[in-house]
Each structure stands twice: as C-alpha cells, then as structure tokens.
Coordinates of C-alpha atoms in Angstrom, one line a residue:
M11 CA 47.4 15.9 -139.6
S12 CA 44.8 16.4 -136.8
H13 CA 42.3 13.8 -135.8
A14 CA 38.8 15.1 -136.0
P15 CA 36.6 12.2 -137.2
S16 CA 35.4 12.4 -140.8
A17 CA 31.7 12.7 -139.7
A18 CA 32.7 15.9 -137.7
L19 CA 34.5 17.3 -140.8
E20 CA 31.5 16.6 -143.0
Q21 CA 29.2 18.4 -140.6
R22 CA 31.5 21.4 -140.5
H23 CA 31.4 21.4 -144.4
R24 CA 27.6 21.5 -144.2
T25 CA 27.7 24.4 -141.8
V26 CA 30.0 26.4 -144.1
R27 CA 27.9 25.7 -147.1
E28 CA 24.7 26.8 -145.3
A29 CA 26.5 30.1 -144.5
L30 CA 27.4 30.5 -148.2
A31 CA 23.8 30.0 -149.2
V32 CA 22.7 32.7 -146.8
R33 CA 25.2 35.1 -148.3
S34 CA 24.3 34.1 -151.9
L35 CA 27.8 32.9 -152.5
D36 CA 28.7 30.0 -154.8
A37 CA 32.0 29.3 -153.2
V38 CA 34.6 30.6 -150.7
V39 CA 38.4 30.7 -150.8
L40 CA 40.0 29.9 -147.5
T41 CA 43.6 31.0 -146.9
S42 CA 43.5 31.1 -143.0
L43 CA 45.4 28.0 -141.9
P44 CA 43.4 27.6 -138.7
N45 CA 40.2 27.6 -140.8
I46 CA 41.7 25.1 -143.2
L47 CA 42.7 22.9 -140.3
Y48 CA 39.1 23.0 -139.0
L49 CA 37.7 21.8 -142.3
T50 CA 40.4 19.3 -143.4
N51 CA 42.6 18.2 -140.4
F52 CA 45.5 19.6 -142.3
T53 CA 48.3 21.0 -140.0
G54 CA 50.9 21.9 -142.6
S55 CA 52.2 25.4 -143.3
S56 CA 50.9 25.9 -146.9
G57 CA 47.5 25.3 -148.3
I58 CA 44.4 26.9 -149.8
V59 CA 40.9 25.5 -149.7
V60 CA 38.0 26.3 -152.0
V61 CA 34.6 25.2 -150.8
T62 CA 31.7 25.0 -153.4
A63 CA 28.2 23.7 -153.0
S64 CA 29.3 20.2 -153.8
R65 CA 33.1 20.0 -153.5
L66 CA 36.1 20.9 -151.4
Y67 CA 39.2 21.6 -153.4
F68 CA 42.4 21.4 -151.4
L69 CA 45.5 23.1 -153.0
T70 CA 48.9 22.2 -151.6
D71 CA 52.4 21.4 -152.8
F72 CA 54.5 18.2 -153.0
R73 CA 55.7 18.5 -149.4
Y74 CA 52.2 17.5 -148.1
L75 CA 50.9 15.2 -150.8
T76 CA 52.1 12.1 -148.9
A77 CA 50.5 13.3 -145.6
I78 CA 47.2 13.8 -147.4
A79 CA 47.5 10.4 -149.1
D80 CA 48.3 8.7 -145.7
S81 CA 45.0 10.0 -144.2
E82 CA 42.9 8.3 -146.9
G83 CA 41.0 5.3 -145.5
T84 CA 41.4 6.4 -141.9
A85 CA 38.7 7.5 -139.5
H86 CA 39.9 11.1 -139.8
Q87 CA 40.3 11.6 -143.6
C88 CA 38.7 14.7 -145.0
P89 CA 35.5 13.6 -146.9
H90 CA 35.1 14.4 -150.6
L91 CA 38.4 16.2 -150.7
E92 CA 39.6 16.9 -154.3
L93 CA 43.4 17.4 -154.2
V94 CA 44.9 20.1 -156.5
S95 CA 48.7 20.1 -156.7
A96 CA 50.2 23.6 -156.7
E97 CA 52.9 23.4 -159.3
G98 CA 55.1 26.5 -158.7
S99 CA 52.8 29.4 -157.7
Y100 CA 49.9 28.8 -155.3
D101 CA 48.1 31.9 -156.6
A102 CA 48.5 30.9 -160.2
T103 CA 47.0 27.5 -159.4
L104 CA 44.2 29.1 -157.5
A105 CA 43.5 31.6 -160.3
D106 CA 43.3 28.7 -162.8
L107 CA 40.8 26.9 -160.5
L108 CA 38.6 29.9 -159.8
A109 CA 38.4 30.8 -163.5
S110 CA 37.3 27.3 -164.3
L111 CA 34.5 27.1 -161.7
T112 CA 30.9 27.2 -162.9
P113 CA 27.7 26.5 -161.0
A114 CA 26.6 22.9 -161.6
P115 CA 22.9 23.7 -162.3
A116 CA 23.8 26.6 -164.7
P117 CA 27.1 26.1 -166.6
G118 CA 28.4 29.3 -168.0
K119 CA 26.9 31.5 -165.3
A120 CA 29.2 33.8 -163.4
M121 CA 29.9 32.8 -159.8
R122 CA 30.1 34.9 -156.6
I123 CA 33.2 33.6 -154.9
G124 CA 33.9 34.7 -151.3
F125 CA 37.4 35.3 -149.9
E126 CA 38.6 35.9 -146.4
A127 CA 39.1 39.7 -146.3
A128 CA 41.1 39.4 -143.0
H129 CA 43.5 36.9 -144.5
L130 CA 44.1 37.9 -148.1
T131 CA 46.4 40.9 -148.8
V132 CA 45.3 43.7 -151.2
S133 CA 48.1 42.8 -153.6
R134 CA 47.1 39.1 -153.7
H135 CA 43.5 40.1 -154.3
T136 CA 44.4 42.4 -157.1
W137 CA 46.6 39.8 -158.7
L138 CA 43.9 37.2 -158.6
V139 CA 41.3 39.5 -160.1
D140 CA 43.6 40.4 -162.9
A141 CA 44.6 36.7 -163.5
M142 CA 40.9 35.6 -163.7
A143 CA 40.2 38.4 -166.1
R144 CA 43.1 37.2 -168.3
H145 CA 41.4 33.8 -168.3
G146 CA 38.2 35.5 -169.6
S147 CA 36.3 34.6 -166.4
A148 CA 33.4 36.7 -165.2
N149 CA 33.5 35.1 -161.8
A150 CA 33.6 37.8 -159.1
L151 CA 35.5 37.8 -155.8
V152 CA 33.5 39.0 -152.8
A153 CA 34.9 40.0 -149.4
T154 CA 33.6 38.0 -146.5
E155 CA 34.2 38.1 -142.7
G156 CA 34.1 35.2 -140.3
I157 CA 32.3 32.5 -142.3
V158 CA 34.4 29.7 -140.7
E159 CA 35.2 31.5 -137.5
R160 CA 31.5 31.7 -136.6
A161 CA 31.2 27.9 -137.0
R162 CA 34.3 27.4 -134.8
V163 CA 32.8 29.3 -131.8
R164 CA 30.6 26.4 -130.8
K165 CA 32.6 23.3 -130.3
D166 CA 31.4 19.8 -131.5
S167 CA 31.7 16.7 -129.5
Y168 CA 35.2 15.8 -130.7
E169 CA 36.5 19.3 -129.9
I170 CA 35.0 19.3 -126.4
A171 CA 36.5 15.8 -125.6
T172 CA 39.9 17.1 -126.9
L173 CA 39.7 20.3 -124.9
R174 CA 38.7 18.3 -121.7
E175 CA 41.7 16.0 -122.1
A176 CA 44.0 18.9 -122.8
A177 CA 42.8 20.8 -119.8
R178 CA 43.3 17.7 -117.6
R179 CA 46.8 17.4 -118.8
L180 CA 47.6 21.0 -118.3
S181 CA 46.1 20.8 -114.8
D182 CA 48.6 18.1 -114.0
V183 CA 51.4 20.2 -115.4
A184 CA 50.3 23.1 -113.2
T185 CA 50.3 21.0 -110.0
Q186 CA 53.9 19.8 -110.8
V187 CA 55.0 23.4 -111.7
I188 CA 53.7 24.9 -108.5
A189 CA 55.6 22.2 -106.5
D190 CA 58.8 23.0 -108.4
V191 CA 58.9 26.8 -107.8
R192 CA 61.6 27.8 -105.4
A193 CA 63.4 31.0 -104.2
G194 CA 66.6 31.6 -106.1
Q195 CA 65.4 30.4 -109.5
T196 CA 65.3 32.9 -112.3
E197 CA 62.1 33.6 -114.2
R198 CA 63.7 32.2 -117.3
E199 CA 64.7 28.9 -115.6
V200 CA 61.1 28.4 -114.3
A201 CA 59.7 29.1 -117.8
M202 CA 62.1 26.6 -119.4
A203 CA 61.0 24.0 -116.8
I204 CA 57.3 24.7 -117.5
D205 CA 57.8 24.3 -121.3
Q206 CA 59.6 21.0 -120.8
R207 CA 56.8 19.7 -118.6
I208 CA 54.2 20.8 -121.2
R209 CA 55.9 18.7 -123.8
H210 CA 56.4 15.7 -121.5
A211 CA 52.6 15.8 -120.8
G212 CA 51.9 15.0 -124.4
F213 CA 51.4 18.5 -125.8
A214 CA 52.9 19.3 -129.3
K215 CA 54.2 22.6 -128.1
P216 CA 53.4 25.5 -125.7
A217 CA 50.3 27.4 -126.9
F218 CA 52.2 30.8 -126.5
D219 CA 55.3 32.1 -124.9
T220 CA 55.2 31.1 -121.2
I221 CA 54.9 33.9 -118.7
V222 CA 56.8 33.8 -115.4
A223 CA 56.7 37.2 -113.7
A224 CA 58.0 37.7 -110.2
G225 CA 57.7 40.6 -107.8
P226 CA 57.3 44.0 -109.6
N227 CA 57.4 42.2 -112.9
A228 CA 54.0 40.6 -112.1
A229 CA 52.5 44.1 -112.7
L230 CA 53.1 43.5 -116.4
P231 CA 50.2 41.3 -117.8
H232 CA 52.4 40.0 -120.6
A233 CA 55.8 40.1 -119.0
R234 CA 58.6 38.1 -120.6
P235 CA 60.6 35.9 -118.3
G236 CA 64.1 37.3 -117.6
E237 CA 67.0 36.9 -115.2
R238 CA 65.3 38.2 -112.1
R239 CA 65.6 35.7 -109.3
L240 CA 62.5 34.7 -107.3
T241 CA 62.9 36.3 -103.9
E242 CA 61.2 35.8 -100.5
G243 CA 58.0 37.7 -100.5
D244 CA 57.5 37.8 -104.3
L245 CA 54.2 37.0 -105.9
V246 CA 54.9 35.1 -109.1
V247 CA 52.4 34.9 -112.0
L248 CA 52.7 31.6 -113.9
D249 CA 50.8 31.7 -117.2
F250 CA 51.2 28.9 -119.7
G251 CA 49.3 26.7 -122.1
G252 CA 49.7 23.8 -124.5
V253 CA 48.5 22.6 -127.9
Y254 CA 47.0 19.1 -127.8
D255 CA 45.9 17.5 -131.1
S256 CA 45.7 21.0 -132.5
Y257 CA 43.6 22.5 -129.7
C258 CA 44.8 25.1 -127.2
V259 CA 44.4 25.4 -123.4
D260 CA 45.6 28.1 -121.1
L261 CA 46.0 28.4 -117.3
T262 CA 47.4 30.9 -114.8
R263 CA 48.2 30.7 -111.2
T264 CA 49.9 33.1 -108.9
V265 CA 52.0 31.8 -106.0
S266 CA 53.9 33.4 -103.2
V267 CA 57.6 32.8 -102.5
G268 CA 57.6 32.3 -98.8
R269 CA 54.9 33.7 -96.6
A270 CA 52.6 36.2 -98.4
S271 CA 52.3 39.7 -97.0
A272 CA 48.9 41.0 -95.8
R273 CA 48.6 43.1 -98.9
A274 CA 49.4 40.2 -101.1
R275 CA 46.7 38.2 -99.4
D276 CA 44.1 41.0 -99.8
V277 CA 44.9 41.5 -103.5
Y278 CA 44.8 37.7 -104.1
A279 CA 41.5 37.3 -102.3
A280 CA 39.9 40.1 -104.4
V281 CA 41.1 38.6 -107.7
L282 CA 39.9 35.1 -106.6
E283 CA 36.5 36.5 -105.7
A284 CA 36.3 38.2 -109.2
H285 CA 37.3 34.9 -110.8
D286 CA 34.6 33.0 -108.9
Q287 CA 31.9 35.6 -109.6
A288 CA 32.7 35.6 -113.3
I289 CA 32.5 31.8 -113.5
A290 CA 29.2 31.9 -111.5
A291 CA 27.9 34.3 -114.2
V292 CA 28.5 31.9 -117.1
S293 CA 25.4 30.3 -118.5
P294 CA 23.9 29.9 -122.0
G295 CA 22.2 33.1 -123.0
R296 CA 24.2 35.3 -120.7
S297 CA 25.8 38.4 -122.2
R298 CA 29.6 38.3 -122.5
F299 CA 29.6 41.8 -121.2
D300 CA 27.7 40.8 -118.1
I301 CA 30.3 38.0 -117.4
D302 CA 33.1 40.6 -117.7
A303 CA 31.1 42.9 -115.4
A304 CA 30.8 40.3 -112.7
A305 CA 34.6 40.2 -112.4
R306 CA 35.2 43.9 -113.0
Q307 CA 32.6 45.1 -110.5
T308 CA 34.0 42.8 -107.8
L309 CA 37.4 44.4 -108.2
V310 CA 35.9 47.9 -108.1
V311 CA 34.4 47.0 -104.7
H312 CA 37.9 46.2 -103.5
N313 CA 39.3 49.5 -104.9
L314 CA 41.1 47.5 -107.6
G315 CA 39.0 48.5 -110.6
D316 CA 41.8 50.6 -112.2
A317 CA 44.2 47.7 -111.7
F318 CA 42.3 45.4 -114.1
G319 CA 42.9 46.6 -117.6
H320 CA 42.3 43.6 -119.9
G321 CA 39.2 41.5 -120.7
T322 CA 38.0 38.8 -118.4
G323 CA 38.5 36.0 -121.0
H324 CA 39.0 34.8 -124.6
G325 CA 37.8 31.9 -126.6
L326 CA 39.9 28.8 -126.9
G327 CA 40.1 26.3 -129.8
I328 CA 42.5 25.9 -132.7
E329 CA 43.8 29.3 -131.8
V330 CA 44.7 30.3 -128.2
H331 CA 42.8 33.6 -128.7
E332 CA 39.6 33.4 -130.6
D333 CA 35.9 34.2 -130.2
P334 CA 34.1 34.8 -127.9
R335 CA 35.8 37.7 -126.3
I336 CA 34.7 38.1 -122.7
S337 CA 35.3 41.8 -122.2
G338 CA 33.7 45.1 -121.2
R339 CA 31.5 46.8 -123.8
R340 CA 33.1 49.6 -125.8
P341 CA 30.2 51.8 -126.9
D342 CA 32.0 53.0 -130.1
V343 CA 33.0 49.5 -131.2
D344 CA 30.9 46.8 -129.7
T345 CA 27.5 46.8 -131.3
D346 CA 27.1 43.0 -131.2
D347 CA 25.9 41.7 -127.8
A348 CA 25.5 38.1 -128.9
P349 CA 25.2 36.0 -125.8
V350 CA 27.4 33.1 -125.0
D351 CA 25.9 29.7 -125.9
S352 CA 26.4 26.1 -125.0
R353 CA 29.5 24.4 -126.3
M354 CA 31.5 27.6 -126.2
V355 CA 34.9 27.3 -124.5
F356 CA 36.8 30.3 -123.1
T357 CA 39.0 31.5 -120.3
I358 CA 38.1 33.4 -117.1
E359 CA 41.2 35.3 -116.1
P360 CA 40.7 38.5 -114.0
G361 CA 43.8 40.2 -112.6
A362 CA 45.0 43.1 -110.6
Y363 CA 48.3 44.8 -111.6
L364 CA 50.0 47.4 -109.4
P365 CA 53.0 49.1 -110.9
G366 CA 56.1 49.0 -108.7
W367 CA 54.6 46.3 -106.5
G368 CA 53.4 43.3 -108.4
G369 CA 50.2 41.6 -109.5
V370 CA 47.9 38.6 -109.4
R371 CA 46.1 36.7 -112.1
I372 CA 44.0 33.6 -111.8
E373 CA 42.8 31.8 -114.9
D374 CA 40.7 28.8 -115.7
D375 CA 39.2 27.3 -118.8
V376 CA 35.4 26.9 -118.9
L377 CA 32.8 25.2 -121.1
V378 CA 29.3 26.6 -121.4
T379 CA 26.9 23.7 -120.9
D380 CA 23.1 23.5 -121.4
A381 CA 22.8 23.7 -117.6
G382 CA 25.4 26.4 -116.9
V383 CA 29.2 26.0 -116.8
E384 CA 31.8 23.3 -116.5
V385 CA 35.3 24.3 -115.3
L386 CA 37.7 22.2 -117.4
T387 CA 40.9 23.0 -115.6
G388 CA 41.3 21.6 -112.1
V389 CA 44.0 23.2 -109.9
T390 CA 43.6 24.6 -106.5
T391 CA 42.9 28.3 -106.4
D392 CA 44.1 28.7 -102.8
L393 CA 47.1 31.0 -102.4
I394 CA 50.1 28.7 -102.4
E395 CA 53.2 29.7 -100.5
V396 CA 56.2 27.9 -101.9

C-alpha cells in the first residue's frame, strides 16, 4: 500500500465526483491501476474501482484482502471504501455490481456509468454490456477519457512532499554515480551499479530501464546499455530514475570520459543553455509549447535544431510519463494549448543527438510554483570529466 493520508484521498474522491457531475455520469469504473492507486493507495496488481456519488467500491481478490484490512485504522486508509471480493471472475463480479446499482434519490432509474476507454478492451466492454443485459439492467456504459488523469496533473501537498524527497534522494544517487564512472567499464556494468544505488537509496525500484550510452551510442535517445566499454574521449549519457512511495523521479547527466573535445564542449554548452532557457520559461499560465520552444530555438541558434527530435519534458507522478507533455505543437494533433499551472511536476530534458558521433542530454525535474519554478533535482550541470 502507498501512504497518501486519508484526507488527501478524500479530496481526490471529491474531485472525481465533481468531474462525474459535470459529465452527467452517475458512476465510473476504473481499471487503470495507476488511477486506482491514486484514489485508494492500493499498489497490488489486480483491482477494479467503481466510484458513485456516495460510495467507492473496491473489487479485489483474496491475495489482497489482508493488505486492505491492515490499512484500516491507519492514517492512510482509504475512506469510505466498500470492499467487494472477486470470487473467480473479476468481470462477472463487476457485472453483478454494475447491474445492481441504482441512483440513491431515484431507485429504479437507469444509470450512466462511465468507463475508461483507454484501459478497457473492446472484448471486455462487449462482455460487460451483454452480462448486464442478462441481469435485466438498463444501466448504460459510457466511454470516458482522462477523468482521473486530469486530477492527477496538479499534485497535492502530500505528492509534492514525496516528489521533493524522491528528487533529493535521486540527486544523491547521481552524485555518487558520476564519481563511480571510469574508463574500461561496460555500459551494462555502469547500469547495474546505478540500479543498485537506486535501491540502496530507499527507492522501491528503478522507474524505467536505466540508460547508459557511451560514445556513438549516446546518439540514441533510448539506447540500451550493452557491452561497449567506456573509452577515453567518450561522452556518456546516464539517464535513470526511481520509484519512491509510488512516485517517480527521473534525471539525466552527460559526462566525459577523460578530457572532453572542443566539439563535445560546444554541444554540451548548447544543450545546457537550452536546458536553462526552458527552466527559465516555466511559470504558471505559460504555454507548454512555449517552454518547449525556449529549448528548441536555443538549439536552432547553435545549428543543432535537427539534432533534437523529442519533446522537452514529460509529467511525473505515479507514472514516469504522464501529463503534462512539454513538446512542440503538432498542428494536426495538438488543439489543446492548456497552460502549465502551479503544482504540476515535469522534466526538462533537451538533448542533441548526432549519429556516428554521440550525444548530450541534461535532465532535471521541476515543480511549477505560484511564483514560477522550483528545480527539485540538485546535481551540478557543469560538464564533468571523469
């Protein structure tokens, strides 16, 4: 179980119920495990939540009944949780529950029940509709998008405190990792050492597969660490993260093995300037496209615009990649220019990738504050020669 306080969970429930009312929904079925965790503190692998105007039904099986029971009476128990034991089939248990639901003020009236369209397969949806019909229920399933995810974008006080502590711990790991890197090590050996340090620092696990990319491999933004040995003159991209009390943080530094070449210094300086300009652009009310442009245009000035092919940042929270997406506008796709707002947490991570030569990425985690921006990760951005 995670450890958000009960009062925080109750506020999250209210926010979701307000969203249901706006959409004229009587309930919503949640099958996304990150969304379930957000509302209940549940960190298991199987569960379904149904939120109505007055109740939160939690469906799970015998493996997790003890964990739910153990949280009762603690400061982080899920308030007003009504446990439903899934005997055999989860979907059959869910269908029985959905068919039995009626609005409290008007028993017998059909309900509009939302479901997470991005997280329920067509076959499961079809089965649920047919099962409810066999029960004689007139309740209707309605596709929804992002009801809980929109609430998750702005962090509450507990989440901000957790992410601050996680970023502090990851910064300590980064300082140790940079001091450990030496010529002759393989990328895989360095990655294994990073993962070990992440766990020793109190993280439950790495937030994603650690990236160690040396020399020409650094031109691959998502390179997998292999058997290449770090060699004098290599730039090495070190990208890693951790999950701390269910929340993800993410950090990247690029170091030089031995003395950096003049070209390496120039590319590094350009990426660092892009990184700093993007962070300086962060403030409540600022377009996410403008933040991306602050980094991208800096690299264009340095003739590295074509070397930066990904977005400038991504949201952090229960998932390592979530909203907001700090990226360039795609005219045919991006019609929503919602600005960033206070209490959002995301990465700033510009890079330059030059095939056959190598690359540089510098990444920090930032919190949007009422006054501007707070950089949560605290590791030198100077080019380190190891």
